[in-house]
């Protein structure tokens, strides 16, 4: 019985440690939301799940160490729903980021991004005017477009150098006009619109060389934010899948050990072969 308690205590200590990467993933998403992703939503449920796992694991650890049946039942009951919530979180994150990616361009290292390539709940949320006003302001304040400006010996880098840069989705979608517009490169955030094809793409008319405007009102900028969100959420989901597998294995082993403890406490033999006499012996008195 003592060995079973030690096993349960060890498993609960392990789940306590597993709560740290869950909380860390939520904090990382929160930091991304304040800088480049600019959509504060998914990090709070993730942080809540991580904190719950931490508290419940401590309850299970205490229940194992002090053989407190109530704490062990509390651990098993709540952890079941926590695992279900983590499964739901992973499914949701993959479902809302299923579609959409950048379009490769000839003789370019970066991609162009189009809002029509994305669909579903996340696109509708980002494209909504009330949400986009806050998101675009966040993107502008993050300084992403200011950071892409480079100079060589005091002059802007050449167009060929720019074409071979690996821009982030936000940098490509928000800081320059779509390639289809045909605008002429001046520097990373300034383009000569003289010979551009404005009528072919609505974003071409939304582009502005005003450094406070650029393409923040463009659908390509919304698509860039969606692409950033997809990358961030997928990275966190991979970690969560690993954590989920370990949590499920720990839960199953912990439940089996807890049942074994209950059987021992109730003086139930694990397996016995009882022999009974069907008739009294010859020499019985």
Short mmCIF file of N, CA and C in Angstrom, two decimals, residues 78-204:
data_model
loop_
_atom_site.label_atom_id
_atom_site.label_comp_id
_atom_site.label_asym_id
_atom_site.label_seq_id
_atom_site.Cartn_x
_atom_site.Cartn_y
_atom_site.Cartn_z
N UNK A 78 -11.65 16.13 -10.82
CA UNK A 78 -11.37 17.39 -11.51
C UNK A 78 -10.41 17.16 -12.68
N UNK A 79 -9.41 16.30 -12.49
CA UNK A 79 -8.44 16.07 -13.56
C UNK A 79 -9.10 15.47 -14.79
N UNK A 80 -10.16 14.69 -14.60
CA UNK A 80 -10.90 14.15 -15.74
C UNK A 80 -11.43 15.28 -16.62
N UNK A 81 -12.01 16.30 -16.00
CA UNK A 81 -12.55 17.42 -16.76
C UNK A 81 -11.44 18.32 -17.32
N UNK A 82 -10.32 18.40 -16.59
CA UNK A 82 -9.19 19.19 -17.09
C UNK A 82 -8.64 18.57 -18.37
N UNK A 83 -8.50 17.24 -18.37
CA UNK A 83 -8.03 16.55 -19.57
C UNK A 83 -9.01 16.79 -20.72
N UNK A 84 -10.32 16.72 -20.42
CA UNK A 84 -11.31 17.00 -21.45
C UNK A 84 -11.20 18.42 -21.99
N UNK A 85 -10.95 19.39 -21.09
CA UNK A 85 -10.80 20.79 -21.53
C UNK A 85 -9.56 20.96 -22.40
N UNK A 86 -8.47 20.27 -22.05
CA UNK A 86 -7.25 20.38 -22.84
C UNK A 86 -7.45 19.76 -24.22
N UNK A 87 -8.17 18.64 -24.29
CA UNK A 87 -8.50 18.04 -25.58
C UNK A 87 -9.32 19.02 -26.42
N UNK A 88 -10.33 19.64 -25.79
CA UNK A 88 -11.15 20.62 -26.50
C UNK A 88 -10.34 21.80 -26.99
N UNK A 89 -9.40 22.26 -26.17
CA UNK A 89 -8.53 23.38 -26.55
C UNK A 89 -7.70 23.04 -27.78
N UNK A 90 -7.12 21.85 -27.79
CA UNK A 90 -6.27 21.44 -28.91
C UNK A 90 -7.10 21.31 -30.19
N UNK A 91 -8.28 20.69 -30.08
CA UNK A 91 -9.14 20.53 -31.25
C UNK A 91 -9.57 21.90 -31.78
N UNK A 92 -9.94 22.80 -30.88
CA UNK A 92 -10.37 24.14 -31.29
C UNK A 92 -9.23 24.88 -32.00
N UNK A 93 -8.02 24.82 -31.42
CA UNK A 93 -6.89 25.54 -32.01
C UNK A 93 -6.58 25.04 -33.41
N UNK A 94 -6.67 23.74 -33.62
CA UNK A 94 -6.41 23.20 -34.96
C UNK A 94 -7.57 23.50 -35.91
N UNK A 95 -8.79 23.47 -35.40
CA UNK A 95 -9.95 23.69 -36.27
C UNK A 95 -9.99 25.12 -36.82
N UNK A 96 -9.70 26.11 -35.96
CA UNK A 96 -9.81 27.50 -36.41
C UNK A 96 -8.59 27.95 -37.21
N UNK A 97 -7.53 27.15 -37.23
CA UNK A 97 -6.33 27.51 -38.02
C UNK A 97 -6.08 26.48 -39.12
N UNK A 98 -7.13 25.79 -39.53
CA UNK A 98 -6.95 24.70 -40.49
C UNK A 98 -6.57 25.20 -41.87
N UNK A 99 -7.22 26.26 -42.34
CA UNK A 99 -7.01 26.73 -43.71
C UNK A 99 -6.17 27.98 -43.75
N UNK A 100 -5.53 28.18 -44.91
CA UNK A 100 -4.82 29.42 -45.13
C UNK A 100 -3.31 29.29 -45.01
N UNK A 101 -2.61 29.90 -45.96
CA UNK A 101 -1.15 29.96 -45.93
C UNK A 101 -0.70 31.03 -46.92
N UNK A 102 0.56 31.37 -46.86
CA UNK A 102 1.09 32.36 -47.78
C UNK A 102 1.24 31.82 -49.20
N UNK A 103 1.16 32.73 -50.16
CA UNK A 103 1.34 32.34 -51.56
C UNK A 103 2.77 32.64 -51.99
N UNK A 104 3.48 31.63 -52.49
CA UNK A 104 4.86 31.88 -52.97
C UNK A 104 4.86 32.79 -54.18
N UNK A 105 5.95 33.52 -54.33
CA UNK A 105 6.10 34.48 -55.43
C UNK A 105 7.37 34.18 -56.20
N UNK A 106 7.37 34.41 -57.51
CA UNK A 106 8.60 34.19 -58.29
C UNK A 106 9.67 35.21 -57.91
N UNK A 107 10.87 34.72 -57.73
CA UNK A 107 12.03 35.57 -57.43
C UNK A 107 11.86 36.36 -56.14
N UNK A 108 11.09 35.81 -55.21
CA UNK A 108 10.91 36.43 -53.90
C UNK A 108 11.14 35.38 -52.81
N UNK A 109 11.77 35.78 -51.71
CA UNK A 109 11.94 34.87 -50.57
C UNK A 109 10.73 34.91 -49.66
N UNK A 110 9.99 36.01 -49.69
CA UNK A 110 8.82 36.15 -48.82
C UNK A 110 7.56 35.71 -49.57
N UNK A 111 6.45 35.63 -48.83
CA UNK A 111 5.16 35.24 -49.39
C UNK A 111 4.20 36.42 -49.34
N UNK A 112 3.19 36.38 -50.20
CA UNK A 112 2.07 37.32 -50.11
C UNK A 112 0.90 36.60 -49.44
N UNK A 113 0.05 37.38 -48.76
CA UNK A 113 -1.05 36.80 -47.99
C UNK A 113 -2.37 37.43 -48.41
N UNK A 114 -3.37 36.56 -48.60
CA UNK A 114 -4.69 36.98 -49.07
C UNK A 114 -5.76 36.49 -48.11
N UNK A 115 -6.65 37.41 -47.74
CA UNK A 115 -7.68 37.08 -46.75
C UNK A 115 -8.61 35.99 -47.23
N UNK A 116 -8.88 35.93 -48.54
CA UNK A 116 -9.81 34.92 -49.06
C UNK A 116 -9.27 33.50 -48.94
N UNK A 117 -7.97 33.36 -48.65
CA UNK A 117 -7.40 32.03 -48.46
C UNK A 117 -7.76 31.45 -47.10
N UNK A 118 -8.28 32.28 -46.21
CA UNK A 118 -8.64 31.85 -44.86
C UNK A 118 -10.16 31.79 -44.74
N UNK A 119 -10.62 31.04 -43.77
CA UNK A 119 -12.07 30.93 -43.59
C UNK A 119 -12.37 30.59 -42.14
N UNK A 120 -13.65 30.64 -41.80
CA UNK A 120 -14.07 30.19 -40.48
C UNK A 120 -14.14 31.29 -39.44
N UNK A 121 -14.29 30.83 -38.21
CA UNK A 121 -14.55 31.72 -37.08
C UNK A 121 -13.42 32.73 -36.87
N UNK A 122 -12.16 32.26 -36.95
CA UNK A 122 -11.04 33.15 -36.66
C UNK A 122 -10.94 34.26 -37.69
N UNK A 123 -11.14 33.94 -38.97
CA UNK A 123 -11.10 34.97 -40.00
C UNK A 123 -12.20 36.00 -39.75
N UNK A 124 -13.42 35.54 -39.44
CA UNK A 124 -14.52 36.48 -39.20
C UNK A 124 -14.22 37.39 -38.02
N UNK A 125 -13.57 36.84 -37.00
CA UNK A 125 -13.25 37.65 -35.82
C UNK A 125 -12.21 38.71 -36.15
N UNK A 126 -11.16 38.31 -36.87
CA UNK A 126 -10.10 39.26 -37.23
C UNK A 126 -10.61 40.31 -38.21
N UNK A 127 -11.45 39.90 -39.18
CA UNK A 127 -11.93 40.81 -40.21
C UNK A 127 -13.03 41.74 -39.72
N UNK A 128 -13.64 41.44 -38.59
CA UNK A 128 -14.69 42.30 -38.05
C UNK A 128 -14.13 43.69 -37.78
N UNK A 129 -14.85 44.72 -38.21
CA UNK A 129 -14.34 46.10 -38.13
C UNK A 129 -14.00 46.51 -36.70
N UNK A 130 -14.85 46.13 -35.74
CA UNK A 130 -14.60 46.55 -34.36
C UNK A 130 -13.34 45.89 -33.80
N UNK A 131 -13.11 44.62 -34.14
CA UNK A 131 -11.91 43.93 -33.68
C UNK A 131 -10.68 44.44 -34.45
N UNK A 132 -10.84 44.64 -35.76
CA UNK A 132 -9.68 45.03 -36.56
C UNK A 132 -9.16 46.41 -36.17
N UNK A 133 -10.02 47.29 -35.72
CA UNK A 133 -9.56 48.61 -35.28
C UNK A 133 -8.56 48.46 -34.13
N UNK A 134 -8.82 47.52 -33.21
CA UNK A 134 -7.90 47.31 -32.10
C UNK A 134 -6.66 46.55 -32.55
N UNK A 135 -6.86 45.54 -33.41
CA UNK A 135 -5.73 44.73 -33.87
C UNK A 135 -4.76 45.56 -34.69
N UNK A 136 -5.30 46.35 -35.65
CA UNK A 136 -4.42 47.16 -36.50
C UNK A 136 -3.67 48.20 -35.69
N UNK A 137 -4.31 48.74 -34.66
CA UNK A 137 -3.62 49.69 -33.79
C UNK A 137 -2.48 48.99 -33.04
N UNK A 138 -2.72 47.75 -32.64
CA UNK A 138 -1.68 46.98 -31.95
C UNK A 138 -0.51 46.70 -32.90
N UNK A 139 -0.82 46.31 -34.14
CA UNK A 139 0.23 46.03 -35.13
C UNK A 139 1.05 47.28 -35.39
N UNK A 140 0.37 48.42 -35.52
CA UNK A 140 1.07 49.69 -35.75
C UNK A 140 1.98 50.03 -34.57
N UNK A 141 1.45 49.87 -33.36
CA UNK A 141 2.23 50.23 -32.17
C UNK A 141 3.38 49.25 -31.92
N UNK A 142 3.30 48.04 -32.48
CA UNK A 142 4.37 47.06 -32.26
C UNK A 142 5.67 47.45 -32.95
N UNK A 143 5.57 48.34 -33.94
CA UNK A 143 6.77 48.80 -34.64
C UNK A 143 7.34 47.79 -35.61
N UNK A 144 6.53 46.80 -36.02
CA UNK A 144 7.02 45.76 -36.93
C UNK A 144 7.52 46.35 -38.24
N UNK A 145 6.81 47.35 -38.76
CA UNK A 145 7.20 47.93 -40.05
C UNK A 145 8.43 48.81 -39.93
N UNK A 146 8.58 49.47 -38.81
CA UNK A 146 9.78 50.29 -38.62
C UNK A 146 11.04 49.41 -38.55
N UNK A 147 10.86 48.20 -37.99
CA UNK A 147 12.00 47.32 -37.78
C UNK A 147 12.54 46.70 -39.06
N UNK A 148 11.74 46.68 -40.13
CA UNK A 148 12.22 46.03 -41.35
C UNK A 148 13.07 46.96 -42.21
N UNK A 149 13.12 48.23 -41.87
CA UNK A 149 13.90 49.19 -42.66
C UNK A 149 15.38 48.99 -42.40
N UNK A 150 16.14 48.77 -43.46
CA UNK A 150 17.58 48.57 -43.37
C UNK A 150 18.29 49.54 -44.31
N UNK A 151 19.49 49.90 -43.94
CA UNK A 151 20.31 50.75 -44.81
C UNK A 151 21.68 50.11 -44.98
N UNK A 152 22.27 50.38 -46.11
CA UNK A 152 23.63 49.91 -46.40
C UNK A 152 24.47 51.14 -46.73
N UNK A 153 25.43 51.43 -45.87
CA UNK A 153 26.27 52.63 -46.02
C UNK A 153 25.41 53.89 -46.06
N UNK A 154 24.37 53.91 -45.26
CA UNK A 154 23.54 55.09 -45.14
C UNK A 154 22.44 55.23 -46.17
N UNK A 155 22.34 54.29 -47.10
CA UNK A 155 21.28 54.35 -48.12
C UNK A 155 20.44 53.08 -48.00
N UNK A 156 19.15 53.15 -48.44
CA UNK A 156 18.29 51.96 -48.35
C UNK A 156 18.88 50.79 -49.11
N UNK A 157 18.62 49.56 -48.64
CA UNK A 157 19.09 48.38 -49.33
C UNK A 157 18.45 48.29 -50.72
N UNK A 158 19.09 47.61 -51.62
CA UNK A 158 18.59 47.51 -53.00
C UNK A 158 17.35 46.64 -53.05
N UNK A 159 16.63 46.74 -54.16
CA UNK A 159 15.41 45.97 -54.33
C UNK A 159 15.70 44.48 -54.35
N UNK A 160 16.83 44.08 -54.94
CA UNK A 160 17.18 42.66 -54.97
C UNK A 160 17.45 42.13 -53.56
N UNK A 161 18.09 42.94 -52.75
CA UNK A 161 18.32 42.53 -51.37
C UNK A 161 17.00 42.38 -50.62
N UNK A 162 16.07 43.30 -50.89
CA UNK A 162 14.77 43.21 -50.23
C UNK A 162 14.00 41.97 -50.68
N UNK A 163 14.05 41.66 -51.96
CA UNK A 163 13.32 40.52 -52.50
C UNK A 163 13.80 39.19 -51.90
N UNK A 164 15.03 39.17 -51.42
CA UNK A 164 15.58 37.93 -50.88
C UNK A 164 15.49 37.87 -49.35
N UNK A 165 14.71 38.76 -48.78
CA UNK A 165 14.53 38.72 -47.33
C UNK A 165 13.34 37.84 -46.97
N UNK A 166 13.44 37.17 -45.84
CA UNK A 166 12.36 36.32 -45.35
C UNK A 166 11.52 37.14 -44.36
N UNK A 167 10.49 37.76 -44.88
CA UNK A 167 9.64 38.61 -44.06
C UNK A 167 8.63 37.75 -43.28
N UNK A 168 8.25 38.23 -42.10
CA UNK A 168 7.19 37.58 -41.36
C UNK A 168 5.85 37.87 -42.05
N UNK A 169 4.81 37.10 -41.77
CA UNK A 169 3.51 37.37 -42.39
C UNK A 169 3.01 38.80 -42.15
N UNK A 170 3.21 39.32 -40.94
CA UNK A 170 2.77 40.69 -40.65
C UNK A 170 3.60 41.69 -41.43
N UNK A 171 4.90 41.48 -41.52
CA UNK A 171 5.75 42.40 -42.28
C UNK A 171 5.38 42.40 -43.76
N UNK A 172 5.09 41.22 -44.31
CA UNK A 172 4.74 41.13 -45.72
C UNK A 172 3.35 41.68 -45.99
N UNK A 173 2.39 41.40 -45.09
CA UNK A 173 1.01 41.79 -45.34
C UNK A 173 0.70 43.22 -44.98
N UNK A 174 1.42 43.79 -44.00
CA UNK A 174 1.05 45.11 -43.48
C UNK A 174 2.03 46.22 -43.86
N UNK A 175 3.27 45.86 -44.18
CA UNK A 175 4.31 46.88 -44.33
C UNK A 175 4.64 47.22 -45.78
N UNK A 176 4.12 46.45 -46.72
CA UNK A 176 4.36 46.69 -48.14
C UNK A 176 3.06 46.44 -48.91
N UNK A 177 2.94 46.96 -50.12
CA UNK A 177 1.75 46.66 -50.92
C UNK A 177 1.84 45.25 -51.49
N UNK A 178 0.71 44.63 -51.84
CA UNK A 178 0.76 43.32 -52.49
C UNK A 178 1.57 43.39 -53.77
N UNK A 179 2.29 42.32 -54.06
CA UNK A 179 3.16 42.29 -55.24
C UNK A 179 2.38 42.50 -56.53
N UNK A 180 1.10 42.03 -56.56
CA UNK A 180 0.29 42.14 -57.76
C UNK A 180 0.03 43.59 -58.16
N UNK A 181 0.21 44.53 -57.24
CA UNK A 181 -0.03 45.94 -57.55
C UNK A 181 1.01 46.49 -58.53
N UNK A 182 2.18 45.90 -58.53
CA UNK A 182 3.20 46.35 -59.49
C UNK A 182 3.86 47.65 -59.12
N UNK A 183 3.80 48.06 -57.86
CA UNK A 183 4.43 49.31 -57.45
C UNK A 183 5.95 49.16 -57.47
N UNK A 184 6.64 50.29 -57.64
CA UNK A 184 8.10 50.30 -57.78
C UNK A 184 8.73 50.55 -56.41
N UNK A 185 9.69 49.72 -56.07
CA UNK A 185 10.37 49.78 -54.77
C UNK A 185 11.20 51.05 -54.62
N UNK A 186 11.00 51.77 -53.51
CA UNK A 186 11.84 52.89 -53.12
C UNK A 186 12.67 52.48 -51.91
N UNK A 187 11.96 52.06 -50.86
CA UNK A 187 12.58 51.35 -49.74
C UNK A 187 11.53 50.39 -49.17
N UNK A 188 11.82 49.77 -48.05
CA UNK A 188 10.94 48.71 -47.54
C UNK A 188 9.51 49.17 -47.30
N UNK A 189 9.32 50.41 -46.90
CA UNK A 189 7.98 50.89 -46.58
C UNK A 189 7.58 52.10 -47.42
N UNK A 190 8.24 52.30 -48.53
CA UNK A 190 7.88 53.38 -49.47
C UNK A 190 7.96 52.84 -50.88
N UNK A 191 6.87 53.02 -51.65
CA UNK A 191 6.78 52.47 -52.99
C UNK A 191 6.18 53.52 -53.94
N UNK A 192 6.74 53.59 -55.14
CA UNK A 192 6.25 54.51 -56.16
C UNK A 192 5.01 53.90 -56.82
N UNK A 193 3.87 54.57 -56.64
CA UNK A 193 2.60 54.01 -57.13
C UNK A 193 2.27 54.50 -58.53
N UNK A 194 3.19 55.17 -59.18
CA UNK A 194 2.89 55.78 -60.47
C UNK A 194 2.35 54.82 -61.52
N UNK A 195 3.01 53.68 -61.70
CA UNK A 195 2.60 52.77 -62.76
C UNK A 195 1.86 51.55 -62.26
N UNK A 196 1.31 51.63 -61.06
CA UNK A 196 0.68 50.46 -60.46
C UNK A 196 -0.68 50.15 -61.06
N UNK A 197 -1.12 48.90 -60.87
CA UNK A 197 -2.42 48.44 -61.35
C UNK A 197 -3.39 48.51 -60.19
N UNK A 198 -3.96 49.69 -59.94
CA UNK A 198 -4.81 49.89 -58.77
C UNK A 198 -6.12 49.13 -58.89
N UNK A 199 -6.65 49.00 -60.09
CA UNK A 199 -7.97 48.40 -60.23
C UNK A 199 -8.01 46.91 -60.04
N UNK A 200 -6.87 46.23 -60.16
CA UNK A 200 -6.87 44.77 -60.09
C UNK A 200 -7.04 44.21 -58.71
N UNK A 201 -6.64 44.90 -57.69
CA UNK A 201 -6.67 44.39 -56.31
C UNK A 201 -7.09 45.53 -55.38
N UNK A 202 -8.15 45.35 -54.60
CA UNK A 202 -8.62 46.43 -53.71
C UNK A 202 -7.54 46.95 -52.77
N UNK A 203 -6.63 46.07 -52.33
CA UNK A 203 -5.58 46.51 -51.40
C UNK A 203 -4.63 47.52 -52.04
N UNK A 204 -4.55 47.51 -53.38
CA UNK A 204 -3.66 48.47 -54.04
C UNK A 204 -4.11 49.90 -53.77
#
